[in-house]
mmCIF file of C-alpha atoms in Angstrom:
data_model
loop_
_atom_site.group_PDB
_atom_site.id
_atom_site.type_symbol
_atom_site.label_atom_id
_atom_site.label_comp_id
_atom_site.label_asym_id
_atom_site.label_seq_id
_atom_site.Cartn_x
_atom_site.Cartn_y
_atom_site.Cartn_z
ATOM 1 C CA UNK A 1 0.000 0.000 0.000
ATOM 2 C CA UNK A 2 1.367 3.399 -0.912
ATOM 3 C CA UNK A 3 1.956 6.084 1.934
ATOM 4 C CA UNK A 4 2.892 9.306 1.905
ATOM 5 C CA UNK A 5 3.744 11.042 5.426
ATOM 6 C CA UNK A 6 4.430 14.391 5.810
ATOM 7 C CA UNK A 7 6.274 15.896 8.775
ATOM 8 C CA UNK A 8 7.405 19.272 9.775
ATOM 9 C CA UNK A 9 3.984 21.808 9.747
ATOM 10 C CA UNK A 10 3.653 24.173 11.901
ATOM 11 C CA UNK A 11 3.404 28.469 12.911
ATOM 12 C CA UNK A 12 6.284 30.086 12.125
ATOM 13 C CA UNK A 13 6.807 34.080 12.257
ATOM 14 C CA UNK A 14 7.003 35.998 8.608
ATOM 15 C CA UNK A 15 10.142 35.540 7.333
ATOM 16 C CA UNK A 16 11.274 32.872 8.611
ATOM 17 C CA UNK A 17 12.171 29.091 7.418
ATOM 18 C CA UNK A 18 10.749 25.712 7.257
ATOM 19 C CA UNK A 19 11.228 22.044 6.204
ATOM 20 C CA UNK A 20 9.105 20.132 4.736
ATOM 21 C CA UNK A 21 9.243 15.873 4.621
ATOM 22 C CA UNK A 22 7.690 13.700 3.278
ATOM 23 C CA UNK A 23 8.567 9.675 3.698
ATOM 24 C CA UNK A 24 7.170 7.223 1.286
ATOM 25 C CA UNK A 25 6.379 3.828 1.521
ATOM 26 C CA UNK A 26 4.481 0.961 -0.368
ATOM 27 C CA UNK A 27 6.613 2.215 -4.136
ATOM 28 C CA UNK A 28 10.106 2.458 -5.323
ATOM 29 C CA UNK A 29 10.634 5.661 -4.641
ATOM 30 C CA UNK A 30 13.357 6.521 -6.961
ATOM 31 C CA UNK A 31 11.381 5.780 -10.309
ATOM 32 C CA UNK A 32 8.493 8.324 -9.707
ATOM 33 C CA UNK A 33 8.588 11.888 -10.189
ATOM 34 C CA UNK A 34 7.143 14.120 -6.517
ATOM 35 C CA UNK A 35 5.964 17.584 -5.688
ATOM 36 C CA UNK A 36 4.453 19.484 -3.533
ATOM 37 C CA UNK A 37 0.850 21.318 -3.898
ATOM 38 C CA UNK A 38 -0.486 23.272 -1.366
ATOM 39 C CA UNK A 39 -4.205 24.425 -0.380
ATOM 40 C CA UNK A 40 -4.612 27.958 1.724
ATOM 41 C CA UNK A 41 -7.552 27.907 3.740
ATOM 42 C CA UNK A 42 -11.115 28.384 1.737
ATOM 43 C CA UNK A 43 -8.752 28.453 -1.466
ATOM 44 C CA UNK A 44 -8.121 26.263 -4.385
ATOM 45 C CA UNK A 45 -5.058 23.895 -5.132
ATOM 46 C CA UNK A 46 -1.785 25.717 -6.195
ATOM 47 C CA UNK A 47 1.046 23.899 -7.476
ATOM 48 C CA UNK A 48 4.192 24.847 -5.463
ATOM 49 C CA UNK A 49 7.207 22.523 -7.072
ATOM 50 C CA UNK A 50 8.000 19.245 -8.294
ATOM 51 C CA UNK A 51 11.288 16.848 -9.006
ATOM 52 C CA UNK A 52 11.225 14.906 -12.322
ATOM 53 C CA UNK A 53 13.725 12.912 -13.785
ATOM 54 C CA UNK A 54 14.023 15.828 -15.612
ATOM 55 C CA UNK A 55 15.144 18.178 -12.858
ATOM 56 C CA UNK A 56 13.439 20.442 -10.713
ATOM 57 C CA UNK A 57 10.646 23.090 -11.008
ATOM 58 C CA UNK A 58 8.765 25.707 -9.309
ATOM 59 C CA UNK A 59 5.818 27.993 -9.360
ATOM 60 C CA UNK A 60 6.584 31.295 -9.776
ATOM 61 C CA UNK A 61 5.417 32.842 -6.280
ATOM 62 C CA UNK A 62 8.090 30.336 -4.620
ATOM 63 C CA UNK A 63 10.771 30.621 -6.715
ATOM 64 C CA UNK A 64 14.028 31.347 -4.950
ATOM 65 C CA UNK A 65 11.999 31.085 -1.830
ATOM 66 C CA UNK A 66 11.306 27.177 -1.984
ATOM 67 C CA UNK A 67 13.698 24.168 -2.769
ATOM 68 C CA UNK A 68 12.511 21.096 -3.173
ATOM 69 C CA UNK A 69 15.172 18.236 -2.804
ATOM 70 C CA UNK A 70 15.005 14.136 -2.383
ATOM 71 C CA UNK A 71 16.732 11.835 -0.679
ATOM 72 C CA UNK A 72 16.206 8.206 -2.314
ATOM 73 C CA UNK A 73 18.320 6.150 -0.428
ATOM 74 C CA UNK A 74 15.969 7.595 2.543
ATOM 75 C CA UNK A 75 12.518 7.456 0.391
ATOM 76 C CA UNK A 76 12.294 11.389 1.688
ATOM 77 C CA UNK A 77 11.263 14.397 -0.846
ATOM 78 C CA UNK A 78 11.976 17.920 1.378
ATOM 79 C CA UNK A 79 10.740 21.152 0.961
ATOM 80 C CA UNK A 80 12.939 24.024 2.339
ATOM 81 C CA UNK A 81 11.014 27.281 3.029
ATOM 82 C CA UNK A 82 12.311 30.712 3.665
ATOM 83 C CA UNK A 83 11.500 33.690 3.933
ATOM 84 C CA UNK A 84 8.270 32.636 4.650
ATOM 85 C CA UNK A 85 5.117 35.141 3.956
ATOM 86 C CA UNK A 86 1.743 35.283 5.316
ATOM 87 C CA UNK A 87 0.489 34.264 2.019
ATOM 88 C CA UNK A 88 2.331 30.876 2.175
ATOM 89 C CA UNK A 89 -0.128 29.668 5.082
ATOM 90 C CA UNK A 90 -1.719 26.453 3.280
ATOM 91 C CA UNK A 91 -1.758 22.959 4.218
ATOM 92 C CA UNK A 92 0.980 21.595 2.100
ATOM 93 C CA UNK A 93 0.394 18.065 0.715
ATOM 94 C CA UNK A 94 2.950 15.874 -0.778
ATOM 95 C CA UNK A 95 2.403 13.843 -4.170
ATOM 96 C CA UNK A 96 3.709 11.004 -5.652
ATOM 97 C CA UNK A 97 3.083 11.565 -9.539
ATOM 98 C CA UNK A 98 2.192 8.181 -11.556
ATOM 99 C CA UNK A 99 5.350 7.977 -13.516
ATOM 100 C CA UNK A 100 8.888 9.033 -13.724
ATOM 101 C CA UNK A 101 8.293 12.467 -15.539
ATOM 102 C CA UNK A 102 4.636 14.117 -15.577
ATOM 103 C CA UNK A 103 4.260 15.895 -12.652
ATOM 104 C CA UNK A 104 0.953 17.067 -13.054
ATOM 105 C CA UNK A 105 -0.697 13.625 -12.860
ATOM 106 C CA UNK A 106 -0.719 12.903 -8.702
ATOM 107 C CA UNK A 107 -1.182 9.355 -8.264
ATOM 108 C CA UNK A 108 -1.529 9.690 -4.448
ATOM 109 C CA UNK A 109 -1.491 12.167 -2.278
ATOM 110 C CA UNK A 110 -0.609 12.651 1.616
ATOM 111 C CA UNK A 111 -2.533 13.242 4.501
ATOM 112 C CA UNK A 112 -1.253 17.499 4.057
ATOM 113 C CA UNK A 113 0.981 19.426 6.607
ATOM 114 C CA UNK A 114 -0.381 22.404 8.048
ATOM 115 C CA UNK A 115 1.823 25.526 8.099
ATOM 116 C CA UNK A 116 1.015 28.973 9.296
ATOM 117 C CA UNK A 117 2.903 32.161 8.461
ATOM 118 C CA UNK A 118 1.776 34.659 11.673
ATOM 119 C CA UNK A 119 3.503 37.212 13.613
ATOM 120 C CA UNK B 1 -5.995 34.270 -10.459
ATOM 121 C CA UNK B 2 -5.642 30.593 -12.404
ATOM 122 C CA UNK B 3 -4.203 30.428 -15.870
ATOM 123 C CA UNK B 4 -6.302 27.322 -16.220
ATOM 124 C CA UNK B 5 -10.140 28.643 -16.079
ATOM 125 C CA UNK B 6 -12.957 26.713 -14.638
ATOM 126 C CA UNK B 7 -16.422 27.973 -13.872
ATOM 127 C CA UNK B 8 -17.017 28.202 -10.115
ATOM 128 C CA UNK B 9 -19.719 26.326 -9.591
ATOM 129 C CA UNK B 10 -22.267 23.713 -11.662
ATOM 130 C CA UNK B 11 -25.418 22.119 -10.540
ATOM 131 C CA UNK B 12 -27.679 19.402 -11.721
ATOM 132 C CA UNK B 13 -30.130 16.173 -10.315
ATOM 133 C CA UNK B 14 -29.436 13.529 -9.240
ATOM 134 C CA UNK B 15 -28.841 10.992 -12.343
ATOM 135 C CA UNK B 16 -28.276 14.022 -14.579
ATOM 136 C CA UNK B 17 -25.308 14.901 -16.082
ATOM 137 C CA UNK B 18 -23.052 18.075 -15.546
ATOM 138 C CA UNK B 19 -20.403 19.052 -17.694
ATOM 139 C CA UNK B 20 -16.672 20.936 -15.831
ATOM 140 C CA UNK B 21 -14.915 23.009 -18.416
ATOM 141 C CA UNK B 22 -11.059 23.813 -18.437
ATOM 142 C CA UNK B 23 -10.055 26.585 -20.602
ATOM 143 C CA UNK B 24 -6.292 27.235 -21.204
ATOM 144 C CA UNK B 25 -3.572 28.386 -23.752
ATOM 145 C CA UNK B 26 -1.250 27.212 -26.519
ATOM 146 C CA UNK B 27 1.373 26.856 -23.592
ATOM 147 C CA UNK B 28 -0.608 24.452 -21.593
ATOM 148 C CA UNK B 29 -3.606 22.509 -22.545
ATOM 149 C CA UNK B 30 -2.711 23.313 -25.925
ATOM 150 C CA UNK B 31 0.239 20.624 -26.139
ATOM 151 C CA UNK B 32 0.089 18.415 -22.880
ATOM 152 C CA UNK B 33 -2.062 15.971 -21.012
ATOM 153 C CA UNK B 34 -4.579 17.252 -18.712
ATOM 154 C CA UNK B 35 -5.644 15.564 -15.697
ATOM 155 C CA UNK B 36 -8.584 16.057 -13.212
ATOM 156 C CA UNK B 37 -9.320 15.638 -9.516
ATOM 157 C CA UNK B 38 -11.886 15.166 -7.308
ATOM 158 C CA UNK B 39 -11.212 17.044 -3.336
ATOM 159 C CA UNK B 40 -14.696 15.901 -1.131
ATOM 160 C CA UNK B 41 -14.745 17.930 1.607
ATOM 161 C CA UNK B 42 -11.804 17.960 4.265
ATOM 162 C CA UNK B 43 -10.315 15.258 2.373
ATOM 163 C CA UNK B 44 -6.940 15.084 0.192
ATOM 164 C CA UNK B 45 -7.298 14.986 -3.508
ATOM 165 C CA UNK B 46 -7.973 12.347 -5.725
ATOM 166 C CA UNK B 47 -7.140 11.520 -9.511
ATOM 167 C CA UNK B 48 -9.958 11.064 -10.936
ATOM 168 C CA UNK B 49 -8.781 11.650 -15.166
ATOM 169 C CA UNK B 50 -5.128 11.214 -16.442
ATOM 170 C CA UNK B 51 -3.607 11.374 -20.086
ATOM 171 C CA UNK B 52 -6.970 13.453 -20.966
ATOM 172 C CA UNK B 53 -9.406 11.034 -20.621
ATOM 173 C CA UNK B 54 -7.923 7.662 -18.873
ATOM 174 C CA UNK B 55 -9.144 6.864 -15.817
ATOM 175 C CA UNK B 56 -7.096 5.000 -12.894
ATOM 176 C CA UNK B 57 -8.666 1.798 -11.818
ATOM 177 C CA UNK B 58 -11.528 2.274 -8.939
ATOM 178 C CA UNK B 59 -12.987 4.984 -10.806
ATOM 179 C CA UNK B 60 -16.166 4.661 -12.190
ATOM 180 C CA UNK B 61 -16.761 4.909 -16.094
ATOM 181 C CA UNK B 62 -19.290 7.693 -14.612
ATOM 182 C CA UNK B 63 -16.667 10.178 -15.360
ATOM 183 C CA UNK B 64 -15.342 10.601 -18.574
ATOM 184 C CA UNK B 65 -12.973 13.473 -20.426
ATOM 185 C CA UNK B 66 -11.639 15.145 -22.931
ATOM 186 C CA UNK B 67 -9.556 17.658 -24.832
ATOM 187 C CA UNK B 68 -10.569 19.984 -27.792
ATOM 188 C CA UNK B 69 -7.611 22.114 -28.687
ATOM 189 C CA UNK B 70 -6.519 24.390 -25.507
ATOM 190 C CA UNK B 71 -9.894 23.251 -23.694
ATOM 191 C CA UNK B 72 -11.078 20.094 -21.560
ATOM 192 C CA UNK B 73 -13.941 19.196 -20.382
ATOM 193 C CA UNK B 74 -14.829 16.587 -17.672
ATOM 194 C CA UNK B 75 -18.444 14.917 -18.158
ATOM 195 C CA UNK B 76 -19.849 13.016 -15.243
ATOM 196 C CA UNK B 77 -22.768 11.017 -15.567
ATOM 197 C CA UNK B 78 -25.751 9.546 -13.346
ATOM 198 C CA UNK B 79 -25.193 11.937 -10.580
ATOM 199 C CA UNK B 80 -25.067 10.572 -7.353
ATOM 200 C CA UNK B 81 -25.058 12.826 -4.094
ATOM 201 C CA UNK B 82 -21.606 11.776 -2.946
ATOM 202 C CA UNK B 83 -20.504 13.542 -6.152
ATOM 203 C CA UNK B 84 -21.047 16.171 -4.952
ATOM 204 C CA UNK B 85 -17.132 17.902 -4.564
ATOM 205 C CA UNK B 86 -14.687 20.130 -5.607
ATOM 206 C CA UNK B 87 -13.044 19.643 -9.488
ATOM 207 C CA UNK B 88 -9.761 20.502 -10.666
ATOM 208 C CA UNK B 89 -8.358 20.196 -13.714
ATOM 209 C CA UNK B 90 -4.733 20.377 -14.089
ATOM 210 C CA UNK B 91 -1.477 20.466 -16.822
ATOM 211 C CA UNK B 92 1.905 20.880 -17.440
ATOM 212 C CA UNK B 93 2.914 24.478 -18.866
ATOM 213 C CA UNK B 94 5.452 24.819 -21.329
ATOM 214 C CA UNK B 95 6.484 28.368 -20.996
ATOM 215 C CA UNK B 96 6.203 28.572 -17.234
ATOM 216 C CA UNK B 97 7.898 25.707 -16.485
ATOM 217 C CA UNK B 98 5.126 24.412 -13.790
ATOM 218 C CA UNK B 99 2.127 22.992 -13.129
ATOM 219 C CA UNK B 100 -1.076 24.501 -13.362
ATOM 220 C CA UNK B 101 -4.265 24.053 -11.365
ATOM 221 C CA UNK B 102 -7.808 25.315 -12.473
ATOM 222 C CA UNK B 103 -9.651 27.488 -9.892
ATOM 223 C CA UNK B 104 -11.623 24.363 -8.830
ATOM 224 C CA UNK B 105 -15.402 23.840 -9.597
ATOM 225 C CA UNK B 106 -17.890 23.364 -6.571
ATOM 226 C CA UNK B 107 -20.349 20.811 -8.022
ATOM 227 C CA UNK B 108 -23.818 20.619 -6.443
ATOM 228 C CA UNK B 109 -26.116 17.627 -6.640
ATOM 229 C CA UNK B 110 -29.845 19.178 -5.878
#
C-alpha cells in the first residue's frame, strides 16, 4: 500500500524558514517523479514545485523562496522554506506523480501538513 | 488568479449529467495531457482523469474526459449525491515551467 507522510507543519513568524518531509512507503521511490501542492484555507489547489527525472521546477510565487530536494536512499522528498510570507499559510500536501516524468498527474497524495505564516 | 479557467460552480439532479470546463492556452492545454481531480470535503485529492481522458482503476466509467484544442472538459454522468465535490483540472505548462491548477469547480447535486 502506498503512503505518503508528511512531517514538519507548523506556525512560524514571517520571514522565517521551514522544512518540509515527506517519507514514502508501499513504491520504489526513486522511479516516480514528486511535488508538492499546497491548499490555503477556503482556497483552491496551487502547485508549489516538483522533481522529475528531468530536474526540478517551481511555481513562480516560490521561486528562490522554496527548494525542493530528495533523498532516495531515505525514500524522503523535502521542501525548504524561507523567507516565509503570510500568504504561504496552506496545508501543504505531498504527491507522488504516476510515472517518472509528468508531474501534473498525482497518483496519491498525503494526509497534508499544516503551516502557518503569523507574527 | 488561475491560468487554467474553470467555472465556479455547476449544478444538476441527481442521475443528470453536468459538464466541468477547463479553458487554457497554446502553452498548456494546448500541447500536454490534462488531468482532473476530485477534493470531497476535508479530504486530500484524488485523480480522478489522467492522459486526458484515462481513468485510474476504482474509478467509475461515470466520469469521462476530454480535450478539444486548448480546452477540456470533464463529463460526469448519473449523478449521485456523494458527487457532490470540488473539481480541478490540471497540466503541465510549457512556458512557465510548472504545473497549473484550475480554480476548482464546486459541483452541487440538488
Amino acid at each position: 500500500e502506498v503512503q505518503l507522510l508528511e512531517f514538519g507543519g507548523g506556525l512560524v513568524q514571517p520571514g522565517g524558514s521551514l522544512r518540509l518531509s515527506c517519507v514514502g512507503s508501499g513504491f520504489t521511490f526513486s522511479a516516480y517523479s514528486m511535488g508538492w501542492v499546497r491548499q490555503a484555507p477556503g482556497k483552491g489547489l496551487e502547485w508549489v514545485s516538483g522533481f522529475s527525472l528531468r530536474g526540478t521546477s517551481y511555481a513562480a510565487s516560490v521561486k528562490g523562496r522554496f527548494t525542493i530536494s530528495r533523498d532516495n536512499s531515505k525514500n524522503t522528498l523535502y521542501l525548504r522554506m524561507t523567507k516565509l510570507r503570510t500568504e504561504d499559510t496552506a496545508v501543504y500536501y505531498c504527491a507522488k506523480s504516476d510515472g517518472p516524468e509528468r508531474l501534473n498527474e498525482i497518483e496519491y497524495w498525503g494526509q497534508g501538513t499544516l503551516v502557518t505564516v503569523s507574527s | 488568479q488561475s491560468v487554467l479557467t474553470q467555472p465556479p460552480s455547476v449544478s444538476a439532479a441527481p442521475g443528470q449529467k453536468v459538464t466541468i470546463s477547463c479553458s487554457g492556452g497554446s502553452s498548456n492545454i494546448g500541447i500536454n495531457y490534462v488531468s482532473w481531480y476530485q477534493q470531497l470535503p476535508r479530504t486530500a485529492p484524488k485523480l480522478l482523469i489522467y492522459d486526458v481522458y484515462k481513468r485510474p482503476s476504482g474509478i467509475p466509467d461515470r466520469f469521462s474526459a476530454s480535450k478539444s484544442g486548448t480546452s477540456a472538459t470533464l463529463v460526469i454522468t448519473g449523478l449521485q449525491t456523494g458527487d457532490e465535490a470540488e473539481y480541478y483540472c490540471a497540466a503541465w505548462d510549457n512556458r512557465l515551467i510548472a504545473v497549473l491548477f484550475g480554480g476548482g469547480t464546486k459541483l452541487t447535486v440538488l
